[in-house]
Coordinates of C-alpha atoms in Angstrom, one line a residue:
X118 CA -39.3 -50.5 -39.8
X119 CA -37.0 -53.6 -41.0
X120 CA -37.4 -55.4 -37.7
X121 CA -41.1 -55.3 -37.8
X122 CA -41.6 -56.1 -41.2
X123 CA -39.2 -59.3 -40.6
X124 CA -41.5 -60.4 -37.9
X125 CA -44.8 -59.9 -39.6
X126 CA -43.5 -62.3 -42.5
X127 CA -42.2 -64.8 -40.2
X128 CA -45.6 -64.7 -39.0
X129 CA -47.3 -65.3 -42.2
X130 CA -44.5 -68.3 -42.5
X131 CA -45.9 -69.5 -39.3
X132 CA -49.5 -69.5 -40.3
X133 CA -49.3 -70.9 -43.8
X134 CA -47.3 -73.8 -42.1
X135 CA -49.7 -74.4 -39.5
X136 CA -52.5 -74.1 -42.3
X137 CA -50.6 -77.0 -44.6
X138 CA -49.8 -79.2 -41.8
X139 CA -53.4 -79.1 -40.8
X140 CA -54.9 -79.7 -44.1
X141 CA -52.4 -82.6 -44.5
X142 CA -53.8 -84.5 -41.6
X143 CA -57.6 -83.8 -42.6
X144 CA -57.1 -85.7 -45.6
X145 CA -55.4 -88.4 -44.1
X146 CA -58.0 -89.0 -42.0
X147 CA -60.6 -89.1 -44.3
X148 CA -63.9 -87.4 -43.9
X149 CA -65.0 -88.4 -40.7
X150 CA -68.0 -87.0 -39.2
X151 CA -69.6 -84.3 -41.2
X152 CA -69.8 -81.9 -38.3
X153 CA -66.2 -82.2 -37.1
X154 CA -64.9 -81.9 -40.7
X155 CA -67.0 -78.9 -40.8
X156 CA -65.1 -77.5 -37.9
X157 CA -61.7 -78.4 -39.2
X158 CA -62.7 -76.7 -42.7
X159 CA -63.6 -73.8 -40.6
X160 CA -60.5 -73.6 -38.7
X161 CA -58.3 -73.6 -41.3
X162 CA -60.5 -71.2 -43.4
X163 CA -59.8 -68.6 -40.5
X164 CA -56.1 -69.6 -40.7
X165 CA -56.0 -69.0 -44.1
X166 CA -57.8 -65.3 -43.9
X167 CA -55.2 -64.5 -41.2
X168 CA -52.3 -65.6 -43.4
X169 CA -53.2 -63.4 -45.8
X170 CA -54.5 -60.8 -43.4
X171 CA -51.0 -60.8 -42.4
X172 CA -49.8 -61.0 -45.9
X173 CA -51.9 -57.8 -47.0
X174 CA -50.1 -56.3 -43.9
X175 CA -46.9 -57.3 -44.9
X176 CA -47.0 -55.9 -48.4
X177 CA -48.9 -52.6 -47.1
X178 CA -45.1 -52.3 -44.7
X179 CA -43.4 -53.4 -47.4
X180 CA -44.8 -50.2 -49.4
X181 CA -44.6 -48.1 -46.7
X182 CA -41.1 -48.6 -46.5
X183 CA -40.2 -48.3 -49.7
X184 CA -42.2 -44.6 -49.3
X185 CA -40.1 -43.9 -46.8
X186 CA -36.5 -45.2 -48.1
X187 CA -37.9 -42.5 -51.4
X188 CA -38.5 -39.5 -49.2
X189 CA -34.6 -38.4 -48.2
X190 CA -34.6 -38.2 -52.0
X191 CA -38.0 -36.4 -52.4
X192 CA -37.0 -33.7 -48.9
X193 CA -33.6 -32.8 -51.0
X194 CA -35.4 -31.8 -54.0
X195 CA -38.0 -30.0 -51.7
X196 CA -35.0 -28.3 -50.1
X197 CA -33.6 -27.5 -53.5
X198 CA -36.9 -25.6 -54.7
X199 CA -37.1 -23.5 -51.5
X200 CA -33.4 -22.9 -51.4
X201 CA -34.0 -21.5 -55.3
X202 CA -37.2 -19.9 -54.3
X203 CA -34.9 -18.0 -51.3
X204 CA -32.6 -16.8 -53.6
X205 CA -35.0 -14.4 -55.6
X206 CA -36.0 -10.8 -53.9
X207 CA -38.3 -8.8 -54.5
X208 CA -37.4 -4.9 -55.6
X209 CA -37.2 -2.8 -52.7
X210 CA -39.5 -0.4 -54.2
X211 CA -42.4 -3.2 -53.4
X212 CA -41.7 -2.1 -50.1
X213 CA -42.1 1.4 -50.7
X214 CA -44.8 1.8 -52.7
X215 CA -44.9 5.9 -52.3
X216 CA -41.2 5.9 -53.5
X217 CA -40.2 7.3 -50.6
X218 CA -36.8 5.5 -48.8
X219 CA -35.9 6.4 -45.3
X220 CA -33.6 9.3 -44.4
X221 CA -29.9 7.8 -43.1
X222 CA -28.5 9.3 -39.5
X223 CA -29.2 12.9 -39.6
X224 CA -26.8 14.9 -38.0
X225 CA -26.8 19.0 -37.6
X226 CA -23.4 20.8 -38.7
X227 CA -21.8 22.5 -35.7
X228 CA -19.5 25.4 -34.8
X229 CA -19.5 28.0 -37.7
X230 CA -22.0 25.8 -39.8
X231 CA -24.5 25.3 -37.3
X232 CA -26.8 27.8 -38.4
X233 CA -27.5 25.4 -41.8
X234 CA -29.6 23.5 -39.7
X235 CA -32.5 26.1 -39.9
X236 CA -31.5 28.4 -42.1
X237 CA -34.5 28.7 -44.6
X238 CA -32.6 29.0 -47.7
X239 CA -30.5 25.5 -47.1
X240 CA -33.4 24.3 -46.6
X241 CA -35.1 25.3 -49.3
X242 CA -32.2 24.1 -51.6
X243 CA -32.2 20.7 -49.3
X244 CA -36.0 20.5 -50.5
X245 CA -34.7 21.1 -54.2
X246 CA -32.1 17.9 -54.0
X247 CA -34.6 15.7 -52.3
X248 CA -34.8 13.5 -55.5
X249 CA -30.9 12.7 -55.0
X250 CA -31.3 12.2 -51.8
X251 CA -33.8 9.7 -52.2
X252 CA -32.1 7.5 -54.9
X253 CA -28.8 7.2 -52.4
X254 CA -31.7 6.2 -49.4
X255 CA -33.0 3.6 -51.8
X256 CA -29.2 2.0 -52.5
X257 CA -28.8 2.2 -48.5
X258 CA -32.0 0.4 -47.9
X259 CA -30.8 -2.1 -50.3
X260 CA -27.5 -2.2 -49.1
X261 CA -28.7 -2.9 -45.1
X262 CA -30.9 -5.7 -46.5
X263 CA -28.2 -7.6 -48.1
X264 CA -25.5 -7.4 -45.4
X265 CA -28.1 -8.4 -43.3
X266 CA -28.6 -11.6 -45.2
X267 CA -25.1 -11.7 -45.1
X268 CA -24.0 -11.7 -41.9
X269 CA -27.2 -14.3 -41.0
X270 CA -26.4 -16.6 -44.0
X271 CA -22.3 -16.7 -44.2
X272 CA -20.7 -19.7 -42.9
X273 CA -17.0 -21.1 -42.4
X274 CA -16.9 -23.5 -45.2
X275 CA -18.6 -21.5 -48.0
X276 CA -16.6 -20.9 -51.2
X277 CA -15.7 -17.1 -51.8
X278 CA -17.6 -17.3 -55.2
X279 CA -21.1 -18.6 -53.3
X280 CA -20.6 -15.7 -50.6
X281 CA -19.9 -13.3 -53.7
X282 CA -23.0 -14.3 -55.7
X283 CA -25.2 -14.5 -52.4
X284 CA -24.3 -10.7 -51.6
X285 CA -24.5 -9.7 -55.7
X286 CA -27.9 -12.0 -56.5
X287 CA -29.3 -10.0 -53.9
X288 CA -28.9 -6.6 -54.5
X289 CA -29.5 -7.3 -58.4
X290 CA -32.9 -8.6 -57.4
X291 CA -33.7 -6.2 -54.8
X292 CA -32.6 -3.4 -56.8
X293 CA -35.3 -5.0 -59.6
X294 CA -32.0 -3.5 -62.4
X295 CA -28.8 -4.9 -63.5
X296 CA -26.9 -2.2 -65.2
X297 CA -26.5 1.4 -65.8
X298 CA -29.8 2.4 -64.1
X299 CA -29.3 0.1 -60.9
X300 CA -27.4 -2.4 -59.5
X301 CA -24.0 -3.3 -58.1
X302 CA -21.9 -0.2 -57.9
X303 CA -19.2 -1.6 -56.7
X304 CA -17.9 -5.0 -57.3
X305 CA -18.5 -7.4 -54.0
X306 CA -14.7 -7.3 -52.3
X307 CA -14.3 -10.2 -49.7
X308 CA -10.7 -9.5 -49.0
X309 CA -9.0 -12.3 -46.4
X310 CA -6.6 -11.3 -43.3
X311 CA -3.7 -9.8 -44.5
X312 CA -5.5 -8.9 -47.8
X313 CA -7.2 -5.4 -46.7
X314 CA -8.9 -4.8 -50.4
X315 CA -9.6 -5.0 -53.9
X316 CA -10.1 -9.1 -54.0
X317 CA -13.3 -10.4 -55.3
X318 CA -13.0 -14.0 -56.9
X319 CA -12.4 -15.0 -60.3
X320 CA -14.0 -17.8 -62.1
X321 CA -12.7 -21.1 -61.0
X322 CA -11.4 -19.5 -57.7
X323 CA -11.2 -22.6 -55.3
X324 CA -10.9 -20.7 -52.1
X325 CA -12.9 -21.0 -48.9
X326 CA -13.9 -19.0 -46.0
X327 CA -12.6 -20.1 -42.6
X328 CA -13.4 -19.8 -39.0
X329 CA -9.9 -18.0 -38.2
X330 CA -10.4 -15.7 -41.3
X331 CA -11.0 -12.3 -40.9
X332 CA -13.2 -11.0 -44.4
X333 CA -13.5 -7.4 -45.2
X334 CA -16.5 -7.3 -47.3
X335 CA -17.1 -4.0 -49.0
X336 CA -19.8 -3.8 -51.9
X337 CA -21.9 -0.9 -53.7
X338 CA -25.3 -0.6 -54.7
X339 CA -26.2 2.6 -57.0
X340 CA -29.3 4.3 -58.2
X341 CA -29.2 5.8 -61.6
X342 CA -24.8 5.9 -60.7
X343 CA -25.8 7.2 -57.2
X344 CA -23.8 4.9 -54.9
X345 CA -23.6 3.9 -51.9
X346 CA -20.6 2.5 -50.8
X347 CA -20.4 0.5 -47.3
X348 CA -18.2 -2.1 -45.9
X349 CA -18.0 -4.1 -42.8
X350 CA -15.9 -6.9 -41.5
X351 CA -17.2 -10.1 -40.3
X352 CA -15.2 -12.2 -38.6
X353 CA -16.3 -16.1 -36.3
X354 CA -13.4 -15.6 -33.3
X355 CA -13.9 -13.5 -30.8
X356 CA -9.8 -12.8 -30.3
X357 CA -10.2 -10.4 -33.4
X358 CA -12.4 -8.0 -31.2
X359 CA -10.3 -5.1 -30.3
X360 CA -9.4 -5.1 -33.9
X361 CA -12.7 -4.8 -35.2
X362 CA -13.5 -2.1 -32.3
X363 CA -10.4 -0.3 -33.1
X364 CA -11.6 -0.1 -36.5
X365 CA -14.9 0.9 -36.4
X366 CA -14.3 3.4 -33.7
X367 CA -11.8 5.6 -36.4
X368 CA -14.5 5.3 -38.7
X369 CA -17.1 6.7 -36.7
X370 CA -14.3 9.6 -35.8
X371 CA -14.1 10.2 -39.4
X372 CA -17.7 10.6 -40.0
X373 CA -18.2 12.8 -36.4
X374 CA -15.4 15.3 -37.8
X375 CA -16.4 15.2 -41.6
X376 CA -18.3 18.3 -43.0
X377 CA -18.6 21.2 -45.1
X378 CA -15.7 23.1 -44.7
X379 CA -13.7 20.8 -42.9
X380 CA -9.9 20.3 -43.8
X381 CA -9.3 16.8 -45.1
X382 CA -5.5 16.7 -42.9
X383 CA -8.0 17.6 -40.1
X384 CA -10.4 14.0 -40.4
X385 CA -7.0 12.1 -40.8
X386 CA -5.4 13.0 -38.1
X387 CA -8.4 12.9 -35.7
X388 CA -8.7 8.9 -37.5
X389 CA -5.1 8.4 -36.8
X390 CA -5.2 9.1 -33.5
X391 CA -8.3 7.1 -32.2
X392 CA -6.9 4.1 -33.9
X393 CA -3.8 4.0 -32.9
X394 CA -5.0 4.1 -29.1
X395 CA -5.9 0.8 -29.5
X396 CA -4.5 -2.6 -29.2
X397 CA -4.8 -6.4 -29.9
X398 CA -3.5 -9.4 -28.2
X399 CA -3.6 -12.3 -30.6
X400 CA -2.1 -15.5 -29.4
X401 CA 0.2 -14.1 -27.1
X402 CA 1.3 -11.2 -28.7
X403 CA 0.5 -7.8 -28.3
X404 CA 0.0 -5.8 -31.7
X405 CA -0.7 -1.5 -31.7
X406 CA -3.4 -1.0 -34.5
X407 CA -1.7 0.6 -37.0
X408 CA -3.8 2.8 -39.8
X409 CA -3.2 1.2 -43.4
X410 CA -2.0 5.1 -44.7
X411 CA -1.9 4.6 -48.3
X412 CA -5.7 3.5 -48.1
X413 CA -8.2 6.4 -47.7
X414 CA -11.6 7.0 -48.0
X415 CA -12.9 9.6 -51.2
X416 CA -15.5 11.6 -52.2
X417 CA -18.0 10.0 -54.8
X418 CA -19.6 11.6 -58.2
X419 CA -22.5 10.3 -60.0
X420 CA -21.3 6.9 -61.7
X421 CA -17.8 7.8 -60.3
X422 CA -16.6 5.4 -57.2
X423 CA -13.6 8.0 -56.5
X424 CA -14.7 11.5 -57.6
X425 CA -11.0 12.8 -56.8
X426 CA -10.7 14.1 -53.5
X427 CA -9.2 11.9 -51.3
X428 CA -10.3 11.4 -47.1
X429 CA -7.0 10.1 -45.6
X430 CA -6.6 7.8 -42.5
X431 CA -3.3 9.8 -41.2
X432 CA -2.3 13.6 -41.1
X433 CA -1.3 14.4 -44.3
X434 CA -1.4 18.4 -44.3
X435 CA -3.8 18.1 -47.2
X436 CA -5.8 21.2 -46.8
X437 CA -8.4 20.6 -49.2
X438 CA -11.8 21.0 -47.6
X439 CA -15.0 19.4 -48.0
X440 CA -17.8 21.4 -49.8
X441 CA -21.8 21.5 -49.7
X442 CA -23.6 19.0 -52.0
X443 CA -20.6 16.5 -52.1
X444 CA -20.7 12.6 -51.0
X445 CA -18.1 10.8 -49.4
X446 CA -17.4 7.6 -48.2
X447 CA -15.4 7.9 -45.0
X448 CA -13.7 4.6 -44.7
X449 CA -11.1 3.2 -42.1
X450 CA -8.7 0.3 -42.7
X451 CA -6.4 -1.2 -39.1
X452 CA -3.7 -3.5 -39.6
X453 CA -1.5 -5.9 -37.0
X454 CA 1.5 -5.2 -40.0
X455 CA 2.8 -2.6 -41.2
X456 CA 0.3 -0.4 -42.1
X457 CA 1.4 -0.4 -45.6
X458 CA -0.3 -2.1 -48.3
X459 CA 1.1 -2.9 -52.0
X460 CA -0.5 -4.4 -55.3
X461 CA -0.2 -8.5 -55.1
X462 CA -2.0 -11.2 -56.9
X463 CA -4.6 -11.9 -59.5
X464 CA -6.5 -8.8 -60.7
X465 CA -10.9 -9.3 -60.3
X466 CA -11.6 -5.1 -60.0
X467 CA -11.6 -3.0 -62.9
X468 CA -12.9 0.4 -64.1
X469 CA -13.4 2.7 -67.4
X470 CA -11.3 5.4 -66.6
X471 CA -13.4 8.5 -67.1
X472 CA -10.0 10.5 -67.5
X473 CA -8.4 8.8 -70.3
X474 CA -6.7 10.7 -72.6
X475 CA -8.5 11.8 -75.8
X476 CA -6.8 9.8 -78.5
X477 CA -7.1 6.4 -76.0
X478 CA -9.9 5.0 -77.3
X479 CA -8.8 5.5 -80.6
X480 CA -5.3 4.4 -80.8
X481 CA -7.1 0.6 -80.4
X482 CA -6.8 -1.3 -82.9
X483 CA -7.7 -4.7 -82.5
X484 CA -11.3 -5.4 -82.8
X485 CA -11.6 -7.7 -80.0
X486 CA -11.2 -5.0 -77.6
X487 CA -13.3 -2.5 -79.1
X488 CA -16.3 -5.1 -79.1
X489 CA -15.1 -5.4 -75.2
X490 CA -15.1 -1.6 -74.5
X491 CA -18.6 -1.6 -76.6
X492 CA -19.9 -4.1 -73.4
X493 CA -18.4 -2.3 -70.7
X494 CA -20.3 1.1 -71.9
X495 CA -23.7 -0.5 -72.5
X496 CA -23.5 -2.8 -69.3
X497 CA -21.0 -0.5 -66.7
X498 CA -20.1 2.7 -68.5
X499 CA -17.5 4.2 -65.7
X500 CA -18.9 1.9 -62.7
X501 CA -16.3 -0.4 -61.6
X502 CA -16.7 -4.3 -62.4
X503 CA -15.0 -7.6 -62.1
X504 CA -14.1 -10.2 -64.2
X505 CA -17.0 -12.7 -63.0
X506 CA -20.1 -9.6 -64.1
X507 CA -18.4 -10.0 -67.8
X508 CA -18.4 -13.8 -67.3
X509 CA -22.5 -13.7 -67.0
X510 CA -22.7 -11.6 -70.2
X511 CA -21.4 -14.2 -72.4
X512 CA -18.3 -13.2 -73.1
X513 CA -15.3 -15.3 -73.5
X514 CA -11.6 -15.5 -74.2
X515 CA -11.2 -11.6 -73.4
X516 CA -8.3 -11.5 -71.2
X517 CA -6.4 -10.4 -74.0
X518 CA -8.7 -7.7 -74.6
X519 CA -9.1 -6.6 -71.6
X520 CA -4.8 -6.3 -70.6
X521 CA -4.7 -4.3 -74.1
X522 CA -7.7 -1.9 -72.8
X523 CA -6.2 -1.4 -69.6
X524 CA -2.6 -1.0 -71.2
X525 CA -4.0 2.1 -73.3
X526 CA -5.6 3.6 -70.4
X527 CA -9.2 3.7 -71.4
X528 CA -10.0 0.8 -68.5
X529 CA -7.8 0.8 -65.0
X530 CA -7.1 -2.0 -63.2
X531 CA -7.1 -2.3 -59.2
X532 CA -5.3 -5.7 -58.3
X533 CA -5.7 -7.0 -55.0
X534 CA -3.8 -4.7 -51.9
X535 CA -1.7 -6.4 -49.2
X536 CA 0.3 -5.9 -45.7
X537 CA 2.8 -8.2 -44.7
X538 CA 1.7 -12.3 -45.0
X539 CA 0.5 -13.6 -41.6
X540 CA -0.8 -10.0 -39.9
X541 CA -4.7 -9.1 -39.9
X542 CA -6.0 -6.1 -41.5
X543 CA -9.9 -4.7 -40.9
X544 CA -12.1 -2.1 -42.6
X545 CA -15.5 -0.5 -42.1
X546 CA -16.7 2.1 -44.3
X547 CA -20.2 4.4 -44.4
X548 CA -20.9 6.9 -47.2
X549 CA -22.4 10.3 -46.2
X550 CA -24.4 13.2 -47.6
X551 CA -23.2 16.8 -47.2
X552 CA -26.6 18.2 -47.6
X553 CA -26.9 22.1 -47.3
X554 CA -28.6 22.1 -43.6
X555 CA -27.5 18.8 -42.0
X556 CA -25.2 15.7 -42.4
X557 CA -26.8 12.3 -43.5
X558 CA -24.6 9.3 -42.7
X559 CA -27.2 7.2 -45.3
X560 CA -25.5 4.2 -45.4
X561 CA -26.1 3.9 -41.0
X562 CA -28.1 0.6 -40.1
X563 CA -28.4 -0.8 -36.8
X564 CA -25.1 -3.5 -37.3
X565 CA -22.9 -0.5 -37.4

């Protein structure tokens, strides 16, 4: 544009030169005859209109590039709108106008519970449970969606707190609620290589996702405290394969042997053994999978993330059994370490703790935590949170609080859980329905 617009005006330059040379030596010569003047005056008439032809040209360049210097400016605010205008979701149940949500992976009992399948009475009492059914569908819709959006939209480079409040802005606005009747159900968890669980980040949290990382990121979406709880691990380099595969395959062992009845020793040991049959090579060295097993998966009650059975990842001789009506979430973590995790680092999770002793709540004393407690059972009640979902109610200045709440019992905190520095830990995790004729693994989706 610069070049052209340079030789346009050294045109003009050329033209008005011409045009004052030429009048110069008309009036030198004097008038002469009148026809030849006439010819001269006419000449440097049309000189003249093409000098500023040219010079109408010039300035209409001129404004065109300025237009176009402006519009890098005008496209990045134009990118800004539709970047905000991406960011808000419609409720799911615009979707769904009938209210109904669609069913997860159904699968029929077998050996000695086969016979729920048809049996009229189970389903009968399946029929009766069909609103319950459908508020855990809805949260699994929801929850497909967003790691959908996820795993399309998550990038090396991206801060944990814009991944965290990508994956929480949209299930708050597809769940159309933010709070005790829909929502988050379980704070977003974007836990880095040897970190297998429990980080989410804090304000001010500087970290950023990179391509070697390997990022467990487990969330929850409830209806009316119905949750679903469902985890995957996303990962840019292909070396961490085998480790995702081993992973995912003991988690789909879990929920093949899971079911009314079953012994939970049973599902461990069946977990334990699939994983362990697997190994990854990563840079040179060979690693066995190891299960993390003081990690397991648990059953879930109605605003209740652990409901107090526990699904464990190794044989434990646990002989509690699964029983009809219950949910679980059958989760799976692999390590390269030592398959041990312990409690490291800055706490983000936290939970009321729906088991704290009777006089708890009222051996507080200082005021400042009793306003906090007052938030947490308006906003949370006993579904876990994190530090940031307080942040966006306006509170301030409540660590205090919240370390005395947590030292009298009435909240629990869940600090971040690690293997050994430098190994690479992996989780996947589906929650299923032990519905009186069949098995419902909700939370299935096509990604896994």
């Amino acid at each position: 544009m610069s070049s052209s617009v340079d030789k346009v005006s050294q045109k003009v330059a050329d033209i008005k030169l011409g045009f004052s040379k030429s009048t110069k030596n008309n009036k030198s010569k004097g008038k002469g005859k009148s026809n030849k003047n006439q010819v001269v005056e006419d000449d440097d008439e049309d000189d003249f209109e093409k000098a500023l032809e040219l010079a109408m040209q010039l300035d209409a360049q001129k404004l065109a590039q300025k237009k176009a210097d402006d519009v890098p400016v005008v496209e990045e605010e134009e990118k800004k709108v539709e970047e905000k205008i991406e960011l808000q979701y419609d409720p799911i149940s615009t979707f769904y106008p009938d209210g109904n949500y669609p069913q997860g992976e159904v699968v029929d009992y077998k050996d000695d519970n086969l016979y729920r399948t048809t049996d009229e009475e189970k389903r009968a009492l399946d029929r009766e449970k069909n609103n319950k059914w459908n508020e855990f569908r809805k949260g699994a819709e929801i929850h497909r969606r967003v790691r959908k959006l996820a795993k399309d939209e998550i990038k090396p480079g991206m801060s944990m707190i814009e991944i965290a409040e990508l994956i929480e802005n949209a299930v708050r606005g597809y769940s159309g609620e933010d709070g005790l009747k829909g929502g988050m159900g379980f704070p977003c968890g974007l836990s880095l290589n040897h970190c297998a669980a429990h980080y989410s980040p804090n304000a001010n949290d500087k970290l950023v996702l990179n391509y070697e990382d390997v990022m467990k990121v487990d969330f929850g979406v409830h209806v009316n405290g119905h949750i679903i709880d469902s985890a995957f691990t996303l990962t840019f380099d292909d070396k961490y394969d085998d480790l995702l595969k081993a992973v995912k395959d003991a988690t789909n062992t879990g929920i093949h042997e899971a079911g009314i009845d079953v012994r939970l020793t049973d599902i461990g040991e069946a977990i334990q053994e699939v994983m362990e049959s697997y190994e990854v090579t990563l840079d040179g060295e060979t690693y066995q999978v190891k299960p993390i097993k003081n990690l397991c998966g648990h059953n879930i009650g109605q605003y209740r993330i652990h409901g107090g059975k526990s699904v464990p990842i190794v044989k434990n001789f646990d002989n509690t059994k699964m029983e009809e009506g219950e949910t679980f979430a059958i989760e799976t973590f692999g390590s390269t370490g030592r398959g041990h995790v312990i409690g490291q680092g800055e706490c983000s999770h936290y939970a009321k703790n729906p088991d704290a002793p009777a006089n708890a709540i009222s051996s507080i004393r200082v005021n400042r935590a009793k306003q906090l407690l007052k938030t947490i059972d308006e906003n949370f009640g006993t579904l876990p949170f994190c530090r940031r979902y307080i942040d966006r109610l306006g509170e301030e200045k409540y660590l205090l609080a919240l370390n005395q709440l947590v030292k009298s019992g009435v909240v629990s905190d869940y600090p971040p859980l690690v293997d050994v520095k430098g190994s690479y830990t992996a989780q996947y995790e589906h929650t299923i329905l032990l519905r009186p004729n069949v098995k419902e693994v909700v939370s299935r989706g096509e990604d896994y």
